[in-house]
PDB file of C-alpha atoms in Angstrom:
ATOM      1  CA  MET A   1       0.015  -0.013   0.018  1.00 72.00           C
ATOM      2  CA  LEU A   2       1.246   3.482  -0.866  1.00 83.00           C
ATOM      3  CA  LYS A   3       2.114   5.589   2.189  1.00 84.00           C
ATOM      4  CA  LYS A   4       0.602   9.080   2.240  1.00 87.00           C
ATOM      5  CA  LEU A   5       2.178  12.132   3.853  1.00 90.00           C
ATOM      6  CA  ARG A   6      -0.019  13.415   6.682  1.00 91.00           C
ATOM      7  CA  LYS A   7       0.322  15.510   9.810  1.00 92.00           C
ATOM      8  CA  SER A   8       1.201  13.434  12.848  1.00 91.00           C
ATOM      9  CA  SER A   9      -1.407  13.065  15.580  1.00 89.00           C
ATOM     10  CA  GLY A  10       1.027  11.735  18.215  1.00 90.00           C
ATOM     11  CA  ASP A  11       4.300  13.547  17.448  1.00 90.00           C
ATOM     12  CA  ARG A  12       3.375  17.187  17.271  1.00 87.00           C
ATOM     13  CA  ALA A  13       5.042  20.251  18.645  1.00 90.00           C
ATOM     14  CA  ILE A  14       2.806  22.769  16.878  1.00 89.00           C
ATOM     15  CA  VAL A  15       0.436  21.161  14.322  1.00 91.00           C
ATOM     16  CA  GLY A  16       2.318  17.908  13.481  1.00 92.00           C
ATOM     17  CA  VAL A  17       3.973  18.707  10.134  1.00 93.00           C
ATOM     18  CA  CYS A  18       7.493  17.804  11.202  1.00 94.00           C
ATOM     19  CA  GLY A  19       6.280  14.694  12.990  1.00 94.00           C
ATOM     20  CA  GLY A  20       4.332  13.668   9.848  1.00 94.00           C
ATOM     21  CA  ILE A  21       7.364  14.142   7.658  1.00 95.00           C
ATOM     22  CA  ALA A  22       9.492  12.084  10.083  1.00 96.00           C
ATOM     23  CA  GLU A  23       6.919   9.284  10.128  1.00 94.00           C
ATOM     24  CA  PHE A  24       6.688   9.285   6.340  1.00 94.00           C
ATOM     25  CA  PHE A  25      10.485   8.963   5.890  1.00 95.00           C
ATOM     26  CA  GLY A  26      11.049   6.783   8.958  1.00 95.00           C
ATOM     27  CA  ILE A  27      13.461   9.148  10.644  1.00 97.00           C
ATOM     28  CA  SER A  28      13.568  10.951  13.973  1.00 96.00           C
ATOM     29  CA  SER A  29      11.329  13.972  14.325  1.00 96.00           C
ATOM     30  CA  PHE A  30      14.275  15.659  16.094  1.00 97.00           C
ATOM     31  CA  VAL A  31      16.255  15.496  12.837  1.00 97.00           C
ATOM     32  CA  VAL A  32      13.378  16.977  10.841  1.00 96.00           C
ATOM     33  CA  ARG A  33      12.931  19.784  13.358  1.00 96.00           C
ATOM     34  CA  LEU A  34      16.687  20.469  13.409  1.00 96.00           C
ATOM     35  CA  ILE A  35      16.723  20.759   9.615  1.00 94.00           C
ATOM     36  CA  PHE A  36      13.731  23.012   9.792  1.00 91.00           C
ATOM     37  CA  LEU A  37      15.482  25.308  12.265  1.00 92.00           C
ATOM     38  CA  LEU A  38      18.704  25.413  10.250  1.00 93.00           C
ATOM     39  CA  THR A  39      16.805  26.353   7.082  1.00 93.00           C
ATOM     40  CA  ILE A  40      14.174  28.612   8.693  1.00 89.00           C
ATOM     41  CA  SER A  41      13.944  31.179   5.919  1.00 87.00           C
ATOM     42  CA  VAL A  42      12.649  28.692   3.381  1.00 88.00           C
ATOM     43  CA  SER A  43      11.186  26.019   5.669  1.00 87.00           C
ATOM     44  CA  LEU A  44       8.819  28.412   7.444  1.00 87.00           C
ATOM     45  CA  TRP A  45       6.891  28.988   4.175  1.00 90.00           C
ATOM     46  CA  VAL A  46       6.950  25.265   3.396  1.00 89.00           C
ATOM     47  CA  TYR A  47       5.684  24.493   6.919  1.00 87.00           C
ATOM     48  CA  LEU A  48       2.809  26.939   6.608  1.00 90.00           C
ATOM     49  CA  VAL A  49       1.712  25.593   3.251  1.00 91.00           C
ATOM     50  CA  LEU A  50       1.949  21.972   4.488  1.00 89.00           C
ATOM     51  CA  SER A  51       0.055  22.725   7.707  1.00 89.00           C
ATOM     52  CA  TRP A  52      -2.789  23.939   5.495  1.00 89.00           C
ATOM     53  CA  ALA A  53      -2.567  21.321   2.791  1.00 89.00           C
ATOM     54  CA  LEU A  54      -1.934  18.015   4.698  1.00 85.00           C
ATOM     55  CA  ASP A  55      -4.704  15.884   6.103  1.00 80.00           C
ATOM     56  CA  ASP A  56      -4.869  15.278   9.858  1.00 78.00           C
ATOM     57  CA  SER A  57      -4.162  11.615  10.593  1.00 72.00           C
ATOM     58  CA  TYR A  58      -6.425  11.637  13.681  1.00 61.00           C
ATOM     59  CA  LEU A  59      -9.392  12.759  11.609  1.00 58.00           C
ATOM     60  CA  LEU A  60      -8.894   9.763   9.269  1.00 56.00           C
ATOM     61  CA  ARG A  61      -8.947   7.339  12.235  1.00 56.00           C
ATOM     62  CA  GLN A  62     -12.352   8.632  13.334  1.00 55.00           C
ATOM     63  CA  LYS A  63     -14.015   7.882   9.960  1.00 51.00           C
TER      64      LYS A  63
END
């Protein structure tokens, strides 16, 4: 089955985007957050777009 990128419901600091990316790629959310902080000028815009565009994984579990 094809894995889909979603916001994390369990590993969230703000809205779960970094946690969702970490779950999708199978890496530590700490690494994703560190990369985010080191590239803040670009990643902030990407984060805002993804927080709006990605589905919430906890909403899918309720259906």
